[in-house]
mmCIF file of C-alpha atoms in Angstrom:
data_model
loop_
_atom_site.group_PDB
_atom_site.id
_atom_site.type_symbol
_atom_site.label_atom_id
_atom_site.label_comp_id
_atom_site.label_asym_id
_atom_site.label_seq_id
_atom_site.Cartn_x
_atom_site.Cartn_y
_atom_site.Cartn_z
ATOM 1 C CA ASP R 1 0.000 0.000 0.000
ATOM 2 C CA LEU R 2 1.457 3.326 -1.135
ATOM 3 C CA ALA R 3 0.134 5.341 1.811
ATOM 4 C CA ALA R 4 1.577 2.891 4.341
ATOM 5 C CA ASN R 5 4.936 2.971 2.548
ATOM 6 C CA GLN R 6 5.003 6.767 2.547
ATOM 7 C CA LEU R 7 4.169 6.797 6.252
ATOM 8 C CA GLN R 8 7.012 4.358 6.960
ATOM 9 C CA VAL R 9 9.471 6.503 4.998
ATOM 10 C CA GLN R 10 8.402 9.580 6.962
ATOM 11 C CA GLU R 11 8.783 7.675 10.241
ATOM 12 C CA ASP R 12 12.257 6.508 9.231
ATOM 13 C CA ARG R 13 13.266 10.068 8.350
ATOM 14 C CA THR R 14 12.002 11.270 11.735
ATOM 15 C CA VAL R 15 13.943 8.515 13.490
ATOM 16 C CA PHE R 16 17.057 9.500 11.493
ATOM 17 C CA GLU R 17 16.719 13.114 12.629
ATOM 18 C CA LEU R 18 16.199 12.135 16.272
ATOM 19 C CA VAL R 19 19.168 9.760 16.242
ATOM 20 C CA ARG R 20 21.285 12.483 14.567
ATOM 21 C CA LEU R 21 20.406 14.892 17.360
ATOM 22 C CA ARG R 22 21.168 12.299 20.038
ATOM 23 C CA GLU R 23 24.489 11.472 18.343
ATOM 24 C CA GLY R 24 25.397 15.154 18.564
ATOM 25 C CA ILE R 25 24.691 15.155 22.288
ATOM 26 C CA HIS R 26 26.863 12.070 22.759
ATOM 27 C CA SER R 27 29.591 13.824 20.779
ATOM 28 C CA ARG R 28 29.509 16.940 22.961
ATOM 29 C CA CYS R 29 29.542 14.791 26.117
ATOM 30 C CA SER R 30 32.407 12.603 24.797
ATOM 31 C CA GLU R 31 30.233 9.501 25.168
ATOM 32 C CA ARG R 32 32.034 7.677 22.361
ATOM 33 C CA ASP R 33 30.486 4.205 22.779
ATOM 34 C CA GLN R 34 26.942 5.574 22.586
ATOM 35 C CA GLN R 35 27.950 7.900 19.771
ATOM 36 C CA ARG R 36 29.355 4.994 17.753
ATOM 37 C CA VAL R 37 26.076 3.071 18.155
ATOM 38 C CA ASP R 38 24.115 6.075 16.904
ATOM 39 C CA LEU R 39 26.481 6.549 13.945
ATOM 40 C CA GLU R 40 25.931 2.939 12.930
ATOM 41 C CA LYS R 41 22.171 3.418 13.204
ATOM 42 C CA LEU R 42 22.347 6.580 11.069
ATOM 43 C CA GLU R 43 24.221 4.666 8.402
ATOM 44 C CA ARG R 44 21.654 1.837 8.406
ATOM 45 C CA LEU R 45 18.703 4.252 8.243
ATOM 46 C CA ALA R 46 20.232 6.230 5.368
ATOM 47 C CA ALA R 47 20.864 3.003 3.457
ATOM 48 C CA ALA R 48 17.337 1.713 4.128
ATOM 49 C CA LEU R 49 15.897 4.996 2.883
ATOM 50 C CA ASN R 50 18.276 4.943 -0.126
ATOM 51 C CA ASP R 51 18.825 8.669 0.454
ATOM 52 C CA PRO R 52 22.211 10.042 -0.671
ATOM 53 C CA GLU R 53 21.763 13.270 1.308
ATOM 54 C CA LEU R 54 21.176 11.381 4.558
ATOM 55 C CA ALA R 55 24.076 9.060 3.727
ATOM 56 C CA CYS R 56 26.337 12.090 3.341
ATOM 57 C CA GLN R 57 25.150 13.511 6.657
ATOM 58 C CA ALA R 58 25.971 10.200 8.331
ATOM 59 C CA THR R 59 29.393 10.087 6.655
ATOM 60 C CA LYS R 60 30.230 13.626 7.734
ATOM 61 C CA ARG R 61 29.326 12.775 11.332
ATOM 62 C CA GLN R 62 31.526 9.668 11.130
ATOM 63 C CA ILE R 63 34.444 11.754 9.884
ATOM 64 C CA GLN R 64 34.006 14.143 12.806
ATOM 65 C CA PHE R 65 33.864 11.168 15.190
ATOM 66 C CA TYR R 66 37.155 9.827 13.796
ATOM 67 C CA ARG R 67 38.693 13.288 14.175
ATOM 68 C CA ASP R 68 37.501 13.464 17.764
ATOM 69 C CA VAL R 69 39.066 10.096 18.585
ATOM 70 C CA ASP R 70 42.096 10.938 16.390
ATOM 71 C CA ASP R 71 41.867 7.964 14.046
ATOM 72 C CA ARG R 72 43.632 9.317 10.989
ATOM 73 C CA ALA R 73 43.276 6.232 8.793
ATOM 74 C CA LEU R 74 39.499 6.189 9.227
ATOM 75 C CA GLN R 75 39.366 9.964 8.722
ATOM 76 C CA ARG R 76 40.982 9.533 5.294
ATOM 77 C CA ALA R 77 38.594 6.717 4.373
ATOM 78 C CA GLY R 78 35.635 8.859 5.406
ATOM 79 C CA LEU R 79 36.935 11.859 3.484
ATOM 80 C CA LEU R 80 37.158 9.763 0.327
ATOM 81 C CA THR R 81 33.521 8.775 0.786
ATOM 82 C CA ARG R 82 32.499 12.358 1.534
ATOM 83 C CA ASP R 83 34.184 13.589 -1.653
ATOM 84 C CA ARG R 84 31.892 11.293 -3.632
ATOM 85 C CA CYS R 85 28.913 12.888 -1.855
ATOM 86 C CA GLY R 86 29.674 16.322 -3.208
#
């Protein structure tokens, strides 16, 4: 049913936004384990929605996470992905 599908997409987008906000709080509080869980959830939601813009948002947050924990190899990998996002 088209209406049910559209409702599910809207719910998933709302969940993405709420998880993105929570991830930001974890980032500011240096709660890295919880932040990592939220980053993984953002990636899964963006993929499920097949939304390049949301995927880029998730990638940018991952890059910032890797900068915060000073993981240079993963920063470079994330930057390569981000460059494909535009």
